[in-house]
Short mmCIF file of N, CA and C in Angstrom, two decimals:
data_model
loop_
_atom_site.label_atom_id
_atom_site.label_comp_id
_atom_site.label_asym_id
_atom_site.label_seq_id
_atom_site.Cartn_x
_atom_site.Cartn_y
_atom_site.Cartn_z
N UNK J 464 71.54 93.60 94.94
CA UNK J 464 70.20 93.83 95.44
C UNK J 464 69.74 92.57 96.18
N UNK J 465 69.16 92.78 97.32
CA UNK J 465 68.59 91.69 98.09
C UNK J 465 67.38 92.23 98.81
N UNK J 466 66.25 91.60 98.63
CA UNK J 466 65.01 92.04 99.26
C UNK J 466 64.70 93.50 98.96
N UNK J 467 64.88 93.89 97.70
CA UNK J 467 64.65 95.26 97.25
C UNK J 467 65.52 96.30 97.98
N UNK J 468 66.64 95.86 98.51
CA UNK J 468 67.59 96.77 99.17
C UNK J 468 68.93 96.66 98.45
N UNK J 469 69.62 97.78 98.36
CA UNK J 469 70.94 97.80 97.76
C UNK J 469 71.98 97.67 98.86
N UNK J 470 72.85 96.66 98.73
CA UNK J 470 73.93 96.45 99.69
C UNK J 470 75.26 96.63 98.96
N UNK J 471 76.10 97.46 99.52
CA UNK J 471 77.43 97.67 98.95
C UNK J 471 78.35 96.60 99.53
N UNK J 472 78.97 95.82 98.65
CA UNK J 472 79.80 94.72 99.13
C UNK J 472 81.28 94.93 98.86
N UNK J 473 81.61 95.98 98.15
CA UNK J 473 83.02 96.26 97.87
C UNK J 473 83.43 97.54 98.58
N UNK J 474 84.65 97.94 98.33
CA UNK J 474 85.08 99.21 98.91
C UNK J 474 85.52 100.16 97.81
N UNK J 475 85.63 101.42 98.17
CA UNK J 475 86.09 102.41 97.21
C UNK J 475 87.54 102.14 96.83
N UNK J 476 87.84 102.35 95.58
CA UNK J 476 89.21 102.15 95.13
C UNK J 476 90.06 103.33 95.54
N UNK J 477 91.27 103.03 95.97
CA UNK J 477 92.26 104.07 96.18
C UNK J 477 92.97 104.25 94.86
N UNK J 478 92.54 105.22 94.10
CA UNK J 478 93.12 105.44 92.79
C UNK J 478 93.32 106.93 92.61
N UNK J 479 94.48 107.31 92.13
CA UNK J 479 94.78 108.70 91.84
C UNK J 479 94.71 108.86 90.33
N UNK J 480 93.81 109.72 89.86
CA UNK J 480 93.66 109.94 88.43
C UNK J 480 94.14 111.36 88.13
N UNK J 481 95.25 111.44 87.42
CA UNK J 481 95.85 112.73 87.08
C UNK J 481 96.11 112.79 85.59
N UNK J 482 95.66 113.85 84.96
CA UNK J 482 95.84 114.06 83.53
C UNK J 482 95.33 112.87 82.71
N UNK J 483 94.24 112.28 83.16
CA UNK J 483 93.63 111.17 82.44
C UNK J 483 94.32 109.83 82.63
N UNK J 484 95.32 109.77 83.50
CA UNK J 484 96.04 108.52 83.74
C UNK J 484 95.77 108.03 85.16
N UNK J 485 95.63 106.71 85.29
CA UNK J 485 95.41 106.11 86.60
C UNK J 485 96.75 105.77 87.26
N UNK J 486 96.85 106.10 88.54
CA UNK J 486 98.04 105.79 89.32
C UNK J 486 97.59 105.20 90.65
N UNK J 487 98.27 104.14 91.07
CA UNK J 487 97.98 103.57 92.37
C UNK J 487 98.79 104.33 93.41
N UNK J 488 98.14 104.80 94.48
CA UNK J 488 98.88 105.55 95.49
C UNK J 488 100.01 104.73 96.12
N UNK J 489 99.83 103.42 96.19
CA UNK J 489 100.88 102.57 96.77
C UNK J 489 102.17 102.66 95.96
N UNK J 490 102.05 102.79 94.63
CA UNK J 490 103.24 102.91 93.79
C UNK J 490 103.95 104.24 94.04
N UNK J 491 103.18 105.31 94.14
CA UNK J 491 103.77 106.63 94.42
C UNK J 491 104.41 106.62 95.80
N UNK J 492 103.74 106.02 96.77
CA UNK J 492 104.27 105.96 98.14
C UNK J 492 105.57 105.15 98.20
N UNK J 493 105.65 104.08 97.43
CA UNK J 493 106.88 103.28 97.40
C UNK J 493 108.04 104.13 96.87
N UNK J 494 107.76 104.95 95.87
CA UNK J 494 108.79 105.86 95.35
C UNK J 494 109.20 106.87 96.42
N UNK J 495 108.23 107.40 97.13
CA UNK J 495 108.51 108.38 98.19
C UNK J 495 109.41 107.76 99.25
N UNK J 496 109.12 106.52 99.63
CA UNK J 496 109.89 105.86 100.69
C UNK J 496 111.35 105.63 100.30
N UNK J 497 111.61 105.48 99.01
CA UNK J 497 112.99 105.24 98.57
C UNK J 497 113.70 106.53 98.15
N UNK J 498 112.99 107.65 98.12
CA UNK J 498 113.56 108.91 97.64
C UNK J 498 114.57 109.51 98.61
N UNK J 499 114.37 109.26 99.89
CA UNK J 499 115.25 109.86 100.90
C UNK J 499 115.26 108.94 102.12
N UNK J 500 116.42 108.71 102.73
CA UNK J 500 116.47 107.81 103.89
C UNK J 500 115.69 108.32 105.09
N UNK J 501 115.35 109.61 105.10
CA UNK J 501 114.58 110.16 106.21
C UNK J 501 113.09 109.84 106.15
N UNK J 502 112.64 109.26 105.04
CA UNK J 502 111.23 108.88 104.92
C UNK J 502 111.11 107.40 105.25
N UNK J 503 110.48 107.11 106.36
CA UNK J 503 110.35 105.71 106.77
C UNK J 503 109.16 105.05 106.08
N UNK J 504 109.29 103.76 105.73
CA UNK J 504 108.17 103.05 105.10
C UNK J 504 106.93 103.10 105.98
N UNK J 505 105.79 103.29 105.33
CA UNK J 505 104.53 103.33 106.05
C UNK J 505 104.25 104.67 106.71
N UNK J 506 105.04 105.67 106.38
CA UNK J 506 104.88 106.99 107.00
C UNK J 506 104.58 108.08 105.98
N UNK J 507 104.10 107.69 104.80
CA UNK J 507 103.75 108.67 103.77
C UNK J 507 102.53 108.18 103.01
N UNK J 508 101.69 109.13 102.61
CA UNK J 508 100.52 108.80 101.79
C UNK J 508 100.43 109.76 100.62
N UNK J 509 99.86 109.26 99.53
CA UNK J 509 99.64 110.05 98.32
C UNK J 509 98.16 110.00 97.98
N UNK J 510 97.62 111.15 97.59
CA UNK J 510 96.22 111.22 97.20
C UNK J 510 96.03 112.44 96.31
N UNK J 511 94.88 112.53 95.69
CA UNK J 511 94.60 113.69 94.86
C UNK J 511 93.51 114.53 95.51
N UNK J 512 93.54 115.82 95.18
CA UNK J 512 92.52 116.76 95.65
C UNK J 512 92.09 117.58 94.44
N UNK J 513 90.89 118.14 94.50
CA UNK J 513 90.44 118.97 93.37
C UNK J 513 91.31 120.21 93.20
N UNK J 514 91.58 120.54 91.96
CA UNK J 514 92.29 121.76 91.62
C UNK J 514 91.37 122.67 90.82
N UNK J 515 91.89 123.75 90.32
CA UNK J 515 91.04 124.67 89.55
C UNK J 515 90.65 124.08 88.20
N UNK J 516 91.59 123.39 87.55
CA UNK J 516 91.29 122.80 86.24
C UNK J 516 91.40 121.29 86.23
N UNK J 517 92.23 120.75 87.10
CA UNK J 517 92.47 119.30 87.13
C UNK J 517 92.78 118.88 88.57
N UNK J 518 92.83 117.60 88.80
CA UNK J 518 93.19 117.10 90.13
C UNK J 518 94.65 117.43 90.43
N UNK J 519 94.96 117.60 91.70
CA UNK J 519 96.32 117.90 92.15
C UNK J 519 96.84 116.75 93.00
N UNK J 520 98.12 116.42 92.87
CA UNK J 520 98.74 115.37 93.66
C UNK J 520 99.29 115.95 94.95
N UNK J 521 98.91 115.34 96.08
CA UNK J 521 99.39 115.75 97.39
C UNK J 521 100.08 114.55 98.03
N UNK J 522 101.22 114.79 98.67
CA UNK J 522 101.94 113.76 99.40
C UNK J 522 102.13 114.26 100.83
N UNK J 523 101.73 113.46 101.80
CA UNK J 523 101.90 113.81 103.21
C UNK J 523 102.91 112.84 103.81
N UNK J 524 103.93 113.38 104.45
CA UNK J 524 105.02 112.58 105.01
C UNK J 524 105.18 112.92 106.48
N UNK J 525 105.26 111.89 107.32
CA UNK J 525 105.60 112.13 108.72
C UNK J 525 107.08 112.48 108.79
N UNK J 526 107.38 113.58 109.44
CA UNK J 526 108.75 114.09 109.49
C UNK J 526 109.26 114.05 110.92
N UNK J 527 110.40 113.40 111.10
CA UNK J 527 110.96 113.26 112.44
C UNK J 527 112.13 114.21 112.68
N UNK J 528 112.50 115.01 111.68
CA UNK J 528 113.55 115.99 111.85
C UNK J 528 114.96 115.47 111.67
N UNK J 529 115.14 114.35 110.95
CA UNK J 529 116.47 113.78 110.75
C UNK J 529 117.31 114.58 109.76
N UNK J 530 116.69 115.22 108.81
CA UNK J 530 117.40 115.97 107.77
C UNK J 530 116.59 117.24 107.51
N UNK J 531 117.17 118.17 106.80
CA UNK J 531 116.45 119.40 106.50
C UNK J 531 115.19 119.13 105.70
N UNK J 532 114.09 119.77 106.06
CA UNK J 532 112.83 119.53 105.35
C UNK J 532 112.91 119.88 103.87
N UNK J 533 113.68 120.90 103.52
CA UNK J 533 113.81 121.29 102.11
C UNK J 533 114.45 120.18 101.29
N UNK J 534 115.41 119.48 101.87
CA UNK J 534 116.09 118.38 101.17
C UNK J 534 115.12 117.25 100.90
N UNK J 535 114.34 116.87 101.91
CA UNK J 535 113.38 115.78 101.73
C UNK J 535 112.36 116.14 100.66
N UNK J 536 111.79 117.34 100.73
CA UNK J 536 110.78 117.76 99.75
C UNK J 536 111.37 117.76 98.35
N UNK J 537 112.57 118.30 98.19
CA UNK J 537 113.21 118.36 96.87
C UNK J 537 113.45 116.97 96.30
N UNK J 538 113.98 116.05 97.13
CA UNK J 538 114.29 114.71 96.64
C UNK J 538 113.03 113.89 96.36
N UNK J 539 112.00 114.05 97.17
CA UNK J 539 110.73 113.35 96.92
C UNK J 539 110.11 113.86 95.64
N UNK J 540 110.07 115.17 95.47
CA UNK J 540 109.48 115.77 94.26
C UNK J 540 110.22 115.27 93.01
N UNK J 541 111.54 115.23 93.07
CA UNK J 541 112.35 114.78 91.95
C UNK J 541 112.12 113.30 91.64
N UNK J 542 112.06 112.46 92.67
CA UNK J 542 111.85 111.02 92.46
C UNK J 542 110.48 110.72 91.87
N UNK J 543 109.45 111.41 92.33
CA UNK J 543 108.09 111.18 91.81
C UNK J 543 108.02 111.62 90.35
N UNK J 544 108.67 112.72 90.03
CA UNK J 544 108.69 113.19 88.64
C UNK J 544 109.42 112.19 87.74
N UNK J 545 110.59 111.72 88.20
CA UNK J 545 111.40 110.80 87.39
C UNK J 545 110.71 109.45 87.21
N UNK J 546 110.14 108.92 88.26
CA UNK J 546 109.58 107.57 88.22
C UNK J 546 108.18 107.51 87.61
N UNK J 547 107.34 108.51 87.90
CA UNK J 547 105.93 108.45 87.49
C UNK J 547 105.53 109.54 86.50
N UNK J 548 106.47 110.44 86.19
CA UNK J 548 106.19 111.59 85.34
C UNK J 548 105.00 112.39 85.89
N UNK J 549 105.02 112.59 87.21
CA UNK J 549 103.97 113.34 87.88
C UNK J 549 104.58 114.51 88.63
N UNK J 550 103.84 115.59 88.68
CA UNK J 550 104.25 116.74 89.47
C UNK J 550 103.52 116.66 90.80
N UNK J 551 104.27 116.63 91.90
CA UNK J 551 103.68 116.67 93.23
C UNK J 551 103.34 118.13 93.51
N UNK J 552 102.07 118.45 93.51
CA UNK J 552 101.64 119.84 93.68
C UNK J 552 101.86 120.33 95.10
N UNK J 553 101.76 119.44 96.06
CA UNK J 553 101.98 119.82 97.45
C UNK J 553 102.59 118.64 98.19
N UNK J 554 103.68 118.89 98.89
CA UNK J 554 104.31 117.89 99.75
C UNK J 554 104.28 118.48 101.15
N UNK J 555 103.58 117.81 102.05
CA UNK J 555 103.39 118.31 103.40
C UNK J 555 104.16 117.42 104.37
N UNK J 556 104.98 118.05 105.20
CA UNK J 556 105.65 117.33 106.27
C UNK J 556 104.85 117.55 107.54
N UNK J 557 104.50 116.46 108.18
CA UNK J 557 103.68 116.52 109.38
C UNK J 557 104.40 115.84 110.54
N UNK J 558 103.92 116.08 111.72
CA UNK J 558 104.52 115.48 112.91
C UNK J 558 104.30 113.97 112.90
N UNK J 559 105.16 113.22 113.61
CA UNK J 559 104.92 111.77 113.74
C UNK J 559 103.50 111.55 114.26
N UNK J 560 102.80 110.61 113.62
CA UNK J 560 101.41 110.34 113.95
C UNK J 560 100.43 111.15 113.11
N UNK J 561 100.96 112.02 112.24
CA UNK J 561 100.10 112.85 111.40
C UNK J 561 99.43 112.11 110.27
N UNK J 562 100.01 111.00 109.85
CA UNK J 562 99.39 110.16 108.82
C UNK J 562 98.43 109.21 109.53
N UNK J 563 97.16 109.33 109.21
CA UNK J 563 96.13 108.53 109.88
C UNK J 563 96.28 107.05 109.54
N UNK J 564 95.87 106.23 110.48
CA UNK J 564 95.90 104.77 110.31
C UNK J 564 94.57 104.18 110.74
N UNK J 565 94.29 103.00 110.18
CA UNK J 565 93.10 102.27 110.60
C UNK J 565 93.39 101.58 111.93
N UNK J 566 92.39 100.97 112.50
CA UNK J 566 92.58 100.26 113.77
C UNK J 566 93.54 99.09 113.63
N UNK J 567 93.70 98.58 112.41
CA UNK J 567 94.63 97.47 112.18
C UNK J 567 96.02 97.96 111.77
N UNK J 568 96.23 99.29 111.73
CA UNK J 568 97.55 99.83 111.44
C UNK J 568 97.82 100.17 109.98
N UNK J 569 96.84 99.96 109.11
CA UNK J 569 97.03 100.28 107.69
C UNK J 569 96.89 101.79 107.48
N UNK J 570 97.48 102.29 106.39
CA UNK J 570 97.36 103.70 106.08
C UNK J 570 95.91 104.06 105.79
N UNK J 571 95.47 105.17 106.33
CA UNK J 571 94.10 105.65 106.11
C UNK J 571 94.20 106.90 105.23
N UNK J 572 94.28 106.68 103.92
CA UNK J 572 94.47 107.79 102.99
C UNK J 572 93.32 108.78 103.03
N UNK J 573 92.09 108.28 103.07
CA UNK J 573 90.94 109.17 103.06
C UNK J 573 90.90 110.05 104.31
N UNK J 574 91.24 109.49 105.45
CA UNK J 574 91.27 110.28 106.69
C UNK J 574 92.38 111.32 106.65
N UNK J 575 93.55 110.95 106.11
CA UNK J 575 94.64 111.90 105.99
C UNK J 575 94.27 112.99 104.99
N UNK J 576 93.62 112.60 103.91
CA UNK J 576 93.15 113.58 102.91
C UNK J 576 92.17 114.55 103.56
N UNK J 577 91.26 114.05 104.36
CA UNK J 577 90.30 114.90 105.06
C UNK J 577 91.04 115.88 105.98
N UNK J 578 92.01 115.38 106.73
CA UNK J 578 92.80 116.25 107.61
C UNK J 578 93.53 117.33 106.80
N UNK J 579 94.05 116.96 105.64
CA UNK J 579 94.74 117.92 104.78
C UNK J 579 93.76 119.01 104.33
N UNK J 580 92.60 118.59 103.83
CA UNK J 580 91.63 119.55 103.29
C UNK J 580 91.05 120.47 104.37
N UNK J 581 90.98 119.98 105.61
CA UNK J 581 90.41 120.79 106.68
C UNK J 581 91.46 121.53 107.49
N UNK J 582 92.73 121.34 107.14
CA UNK J 582 93.81 122.00 107.87
C UNK J 582 94.09 121.39 109.23
N UNK J 583 93.75 120.12 109.42
CA UNK J 583 93.89 119.47 110.73
C UNK J 583 95.18 118.65 110.87
N UNK J 584 96.06 118.66 109.87
CA UNK J 584 97.32 117.92 110.01
C UNK J 584 98.20 118.58 111.06
N UNK J 585 98.77 117.79 111.98
CA UNK J 585 99.64 118.39 112.99
C UNK J 585 100.95 118.84 112.35
N UNK J 586 101.42 120.06 112.66
CA UNK J 586 102.68 120.53 112.08
C UNK J 586 103.86 119.74 112.62
N UNK J 587 104.92 119.67 111.82
CA UNK J 587 106.08 118.85 112.21
C UNK J 587 106.94 119.48 113.28
N UNK J 588 106.89 120.78 113.44
CA UNK J 588 107.79 121.47 114.38
C UNK J 588 107.42 121.18 115.84
#
């Protein structure tokens, strides 16, 4: 508070809360990047969305068509389950550039989440 005004000085945490447990999206993304050689670092984001009873885990990956999409989805899903004991409810492959970035080049999870929820992610084909 300053001069009877509220000023926000921090930023929102990027935290995925699933089944009462906290997970950092960066940890899930690191697992995704190592799950398959077709997933390039900095080209995948993880976030949660509301579900009917609990939050759902969504992973969006830029897909360049190096390997079959089914293989990438299967291996990413398996790696996330093995490493974090999490079920990836939806894994979306999007066209290069589909994962939003800030002006400085960092991943923009909230913008990608918004695109996912509004159906604005560009298809990979």
